[in-house]
Coordinates of C-alpha atoms in Angstrom, one line a residue:
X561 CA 21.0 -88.4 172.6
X562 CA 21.9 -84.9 173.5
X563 CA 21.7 -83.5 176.7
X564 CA 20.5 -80.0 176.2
X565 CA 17.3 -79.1 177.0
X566 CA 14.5 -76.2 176.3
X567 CA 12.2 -74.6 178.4
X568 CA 9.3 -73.7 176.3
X569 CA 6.3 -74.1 179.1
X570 CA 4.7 -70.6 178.3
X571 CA 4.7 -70.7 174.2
X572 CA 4.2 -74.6 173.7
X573 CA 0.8 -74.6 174.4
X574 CA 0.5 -71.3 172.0
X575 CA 1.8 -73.3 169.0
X576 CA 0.2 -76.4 170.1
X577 CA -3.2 -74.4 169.5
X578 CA -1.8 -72.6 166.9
X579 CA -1.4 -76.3 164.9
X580 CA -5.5 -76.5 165.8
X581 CA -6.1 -73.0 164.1
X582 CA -3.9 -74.2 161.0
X583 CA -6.2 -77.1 160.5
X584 CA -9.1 -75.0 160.6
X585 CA -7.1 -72.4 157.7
X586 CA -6.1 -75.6 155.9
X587 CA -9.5 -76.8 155.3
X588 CA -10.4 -73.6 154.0
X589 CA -7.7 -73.2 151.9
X590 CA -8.0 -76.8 150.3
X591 CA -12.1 -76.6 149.8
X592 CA -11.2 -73.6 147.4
X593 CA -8.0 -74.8 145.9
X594 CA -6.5 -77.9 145.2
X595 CA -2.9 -78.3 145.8
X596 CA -1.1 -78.4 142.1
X597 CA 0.7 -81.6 142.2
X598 CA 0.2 -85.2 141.1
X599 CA -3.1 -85.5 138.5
X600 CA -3.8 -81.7 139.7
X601 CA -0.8 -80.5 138.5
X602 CA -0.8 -77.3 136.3
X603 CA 1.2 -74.0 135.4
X604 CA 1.3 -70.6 137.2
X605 CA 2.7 -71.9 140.7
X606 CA 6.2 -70.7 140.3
X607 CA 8.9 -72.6 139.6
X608 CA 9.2 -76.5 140.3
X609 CA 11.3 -79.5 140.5
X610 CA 11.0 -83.2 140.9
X611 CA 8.4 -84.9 142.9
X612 CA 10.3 -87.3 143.8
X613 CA 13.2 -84.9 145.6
X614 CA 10.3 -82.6 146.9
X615 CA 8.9 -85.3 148.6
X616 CA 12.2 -86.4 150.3
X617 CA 13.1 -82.7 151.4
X618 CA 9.4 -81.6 152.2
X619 CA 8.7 -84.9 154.5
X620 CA 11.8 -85.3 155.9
X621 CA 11.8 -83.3 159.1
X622 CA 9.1 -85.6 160.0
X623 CA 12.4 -87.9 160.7
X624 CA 15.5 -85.7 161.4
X625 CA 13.2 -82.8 163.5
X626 CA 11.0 -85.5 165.6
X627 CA 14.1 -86.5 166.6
X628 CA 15.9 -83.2 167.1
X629 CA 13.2 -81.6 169.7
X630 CA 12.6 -85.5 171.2
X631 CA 15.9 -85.2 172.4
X632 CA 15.6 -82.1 174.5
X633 CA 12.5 -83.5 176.7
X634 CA 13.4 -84.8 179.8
X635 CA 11.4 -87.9 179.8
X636 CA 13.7 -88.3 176.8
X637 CA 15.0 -91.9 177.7
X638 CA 11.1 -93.5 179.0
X639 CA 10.5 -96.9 177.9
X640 CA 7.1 -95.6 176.4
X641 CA 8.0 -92.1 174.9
X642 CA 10.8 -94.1 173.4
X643 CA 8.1 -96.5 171.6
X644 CA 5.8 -94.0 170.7
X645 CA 8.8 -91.7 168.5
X646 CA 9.9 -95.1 166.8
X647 CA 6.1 -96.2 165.8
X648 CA 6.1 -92.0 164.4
X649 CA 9.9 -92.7 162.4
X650 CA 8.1 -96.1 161.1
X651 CA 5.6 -94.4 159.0
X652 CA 7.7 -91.5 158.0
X653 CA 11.3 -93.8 157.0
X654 CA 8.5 -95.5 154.7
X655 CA 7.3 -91.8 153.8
X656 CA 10.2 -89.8 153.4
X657 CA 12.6 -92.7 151.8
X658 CA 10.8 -95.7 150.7
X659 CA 7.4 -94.2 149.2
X660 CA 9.3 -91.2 146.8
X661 CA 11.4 -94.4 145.7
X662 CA 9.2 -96.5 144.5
X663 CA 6.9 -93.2 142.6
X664 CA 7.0 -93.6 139.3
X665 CA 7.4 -90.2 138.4
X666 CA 9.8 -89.4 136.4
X667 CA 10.0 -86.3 134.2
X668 CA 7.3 -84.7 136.3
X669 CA 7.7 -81.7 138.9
X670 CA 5.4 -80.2 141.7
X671 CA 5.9 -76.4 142.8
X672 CA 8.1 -75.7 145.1
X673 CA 6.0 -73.4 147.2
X674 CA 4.0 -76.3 147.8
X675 CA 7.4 -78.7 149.2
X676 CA 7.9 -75.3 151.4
X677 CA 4.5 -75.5 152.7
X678 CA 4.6 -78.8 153.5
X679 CA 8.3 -78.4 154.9
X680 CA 7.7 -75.9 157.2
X681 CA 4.2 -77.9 158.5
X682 CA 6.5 -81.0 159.4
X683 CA 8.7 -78.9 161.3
X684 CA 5.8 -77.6 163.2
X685 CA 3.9 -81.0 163.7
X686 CA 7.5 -82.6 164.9
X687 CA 8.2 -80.1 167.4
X688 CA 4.6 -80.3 168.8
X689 CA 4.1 -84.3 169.1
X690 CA 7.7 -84.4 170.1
X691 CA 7.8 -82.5 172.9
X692 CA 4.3 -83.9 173.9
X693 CA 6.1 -87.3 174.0
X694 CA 9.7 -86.4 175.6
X695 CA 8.1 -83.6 177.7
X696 CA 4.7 -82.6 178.6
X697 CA 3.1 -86.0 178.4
X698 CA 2.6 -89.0 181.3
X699 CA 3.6 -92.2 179.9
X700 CA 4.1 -95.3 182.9
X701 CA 5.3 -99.0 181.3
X702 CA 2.0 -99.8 182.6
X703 CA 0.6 -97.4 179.3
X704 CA 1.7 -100.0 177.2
X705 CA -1.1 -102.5 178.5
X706 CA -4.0 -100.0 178.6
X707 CA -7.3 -99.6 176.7
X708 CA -6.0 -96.5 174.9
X709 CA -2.7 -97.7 173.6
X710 CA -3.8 -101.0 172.6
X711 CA -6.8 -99.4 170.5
X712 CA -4.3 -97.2 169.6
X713 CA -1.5 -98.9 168.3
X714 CA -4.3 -101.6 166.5
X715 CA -5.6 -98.4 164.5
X716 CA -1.8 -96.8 163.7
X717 CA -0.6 -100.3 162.4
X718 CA -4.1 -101.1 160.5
X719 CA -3.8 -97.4 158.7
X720 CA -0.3 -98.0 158.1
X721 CA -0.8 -100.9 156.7
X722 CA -3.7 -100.4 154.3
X723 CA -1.7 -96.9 153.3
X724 CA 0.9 -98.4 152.0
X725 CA -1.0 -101.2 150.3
X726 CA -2.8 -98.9 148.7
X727 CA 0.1 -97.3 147.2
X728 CA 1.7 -100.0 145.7
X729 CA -1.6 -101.0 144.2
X730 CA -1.7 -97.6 142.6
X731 CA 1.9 -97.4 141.3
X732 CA 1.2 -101.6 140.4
X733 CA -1.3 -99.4 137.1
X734 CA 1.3 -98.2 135.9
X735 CA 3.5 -100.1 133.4
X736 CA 6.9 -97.9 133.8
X737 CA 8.4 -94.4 134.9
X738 CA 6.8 -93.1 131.5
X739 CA 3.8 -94.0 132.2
X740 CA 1.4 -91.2 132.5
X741 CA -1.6 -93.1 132.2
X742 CA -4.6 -93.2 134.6
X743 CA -6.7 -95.6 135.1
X744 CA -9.5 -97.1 137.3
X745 CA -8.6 -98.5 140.3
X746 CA -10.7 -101.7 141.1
X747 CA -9.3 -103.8 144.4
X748 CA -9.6 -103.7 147.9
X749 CA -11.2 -100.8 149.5
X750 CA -10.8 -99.3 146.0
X751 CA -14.2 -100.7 145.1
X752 CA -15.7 -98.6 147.7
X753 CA -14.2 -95.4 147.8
X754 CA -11.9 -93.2 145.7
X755 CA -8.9 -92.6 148.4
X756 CA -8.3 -95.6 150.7
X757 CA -4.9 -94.3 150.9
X758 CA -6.2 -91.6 152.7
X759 CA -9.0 -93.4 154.5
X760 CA -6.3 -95.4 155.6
X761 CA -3.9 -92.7 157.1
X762 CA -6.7 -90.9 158.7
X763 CA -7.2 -94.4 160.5
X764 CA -3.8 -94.0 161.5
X765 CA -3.5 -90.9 163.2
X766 CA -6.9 -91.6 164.9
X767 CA -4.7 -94.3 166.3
X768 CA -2.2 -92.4 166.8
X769 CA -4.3 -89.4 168.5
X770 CA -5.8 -92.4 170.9
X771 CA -2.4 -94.1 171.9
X772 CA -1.1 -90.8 172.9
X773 CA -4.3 -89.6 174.3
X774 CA -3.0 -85.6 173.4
X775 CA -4.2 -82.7 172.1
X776 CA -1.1 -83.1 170.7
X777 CA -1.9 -86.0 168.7
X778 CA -5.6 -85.0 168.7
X779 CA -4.1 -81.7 166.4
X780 CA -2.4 -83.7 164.4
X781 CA -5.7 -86.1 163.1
X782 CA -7.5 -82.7 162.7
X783 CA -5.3 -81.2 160.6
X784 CA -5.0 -85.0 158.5
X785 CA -8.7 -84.4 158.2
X786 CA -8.6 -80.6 157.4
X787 CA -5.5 -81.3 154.0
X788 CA -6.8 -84.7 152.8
X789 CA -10.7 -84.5 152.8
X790 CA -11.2 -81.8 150.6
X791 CA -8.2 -83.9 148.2
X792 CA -10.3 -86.4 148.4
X793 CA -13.5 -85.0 146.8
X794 CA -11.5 -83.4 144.3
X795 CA -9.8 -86.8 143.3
X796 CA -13.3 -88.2 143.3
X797 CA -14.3 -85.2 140.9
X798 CA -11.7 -85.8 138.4
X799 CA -12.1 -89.5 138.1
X800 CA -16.4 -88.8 137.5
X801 CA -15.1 -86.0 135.0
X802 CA -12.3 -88.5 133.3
X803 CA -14.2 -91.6 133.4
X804 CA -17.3 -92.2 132.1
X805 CA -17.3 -95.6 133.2
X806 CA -16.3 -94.7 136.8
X807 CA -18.6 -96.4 139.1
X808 CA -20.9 -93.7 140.5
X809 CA -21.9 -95.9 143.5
X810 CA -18.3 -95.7 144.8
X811 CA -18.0 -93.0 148.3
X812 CA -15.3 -90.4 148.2
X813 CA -13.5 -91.4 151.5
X814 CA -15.8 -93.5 154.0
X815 CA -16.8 -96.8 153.0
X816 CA -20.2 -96.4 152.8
X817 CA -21.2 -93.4 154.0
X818 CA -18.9 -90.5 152.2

């Protein structure tokens, strides 16, 4: 890795707060709006192009950037720090070059102010859990056998797991790449809510804020909360309003209870 190094001890904790403040903005914004992409997709957003590259570009410093400020901690080389970043890359090298892969998308586009916006947020996000990790965080070998990390890491690889499951059992309705049919989703966790791919990441970065025990991590399952919860009720709008059949006892997002 490279050696050089930054010295950002008065600001970090300015941008670490300011990743708090954007959850807070983001919720707001998302109540009122709904991101124009996927089955919310409409005109009047400027000018687009394909999902499937917006996703690669807009996610990808999740990857490249983790690993770009990583590098300039000095705890760079710890045993723990070292696990943490590659549990991160696992769920974005599925994000940012398996999940755009498998879309079946073709033919459709999202706005590009919306891949910018998300762009510039995974720059942010990357430099703050980064530098948490390779820097201002306190990670013995002995973390790797506590309470927090094992709760932790059971959460991250649960969420991760039931994310991507849920994906493929979403793209699985769809016959081809020109499909652009919708239809009711009626397995798994899919019986209970709308979104248990969200469900499912929340869970993740809940594990993810526990196995770090950060604000930095801690930001990062607010702001997860604060961009997919109000997505989530509008998803579960659009199905009541497309469906007539769709099963009114089914939650929004929380088995049971939302």
């Amino acid at each position: 890795m490279p050696t050089f190094e930054i010295h950002d001890e008065a600001w970090y904790p300015w941008i670490l707060g300011g990743l708090f403040a954007l959850s807070l903005v983001t919720y707001w914004a998302c109540d009122r709006i709904t991101a124009p992409y996927g089955r919310h997709v409409k005109r009047g957003w400027g000018p687009a192009w394909g999902v499937r590259e917006c996703w690669i570009v807009m996610e990808s410093p999740a990857l490249w950037a983790m690993v770009l400020f990583y590098s300039m901690g000095e705890q760079k080389l710890g045993r723990v720090p070292l696990i943490l970043l590659r549990l991160h890359q696992v769920h974005y090298f599925n994000r940012v070059l398996i999940y755009p892969m498998r879309m079946k998308v073709r033919g459709k586009g999202m706005p590009i102010i919306v891949a910018a916006c998300a762009f510039a947020f995974n720059i942010l996000n990357s430099y703050v859990q980064a530098r948490w990790l390779s820097n201002y965080g306190s990670y013995p070998d002995s973390w790797l056998t506590s309470p927090k990390f094992i709760l932790g890491a059971t959460l991250f690889g649960l969420g991760f797991l039931g994310n991507f499951w849920s994906d493929s059992y979403l793209f699985s309705l769809r016959a081809d790449e020109d499909d652009r049919s919708y239809k009711i989703p009626k397995a798994g966790l899919f019986k209970f809510i709308t979104c248990p791919n969200y469900f499912s990441e929340m869970v993740e970065w809940l594990g993810w804020a526990i196995m770090t025990w950060s604000p930095a991590g801690l930001a990062f399952f607010i702001y997860t909360i604060a961009n997919l919860a109000p997505r989530a009720v509008s998803n579960h709008q659009w199905y009541l309003s497309k469906f007539n059949d769709y099963p009114k006892e089914r939650r929004i997002l929380i088995p049971f209870v939302y």
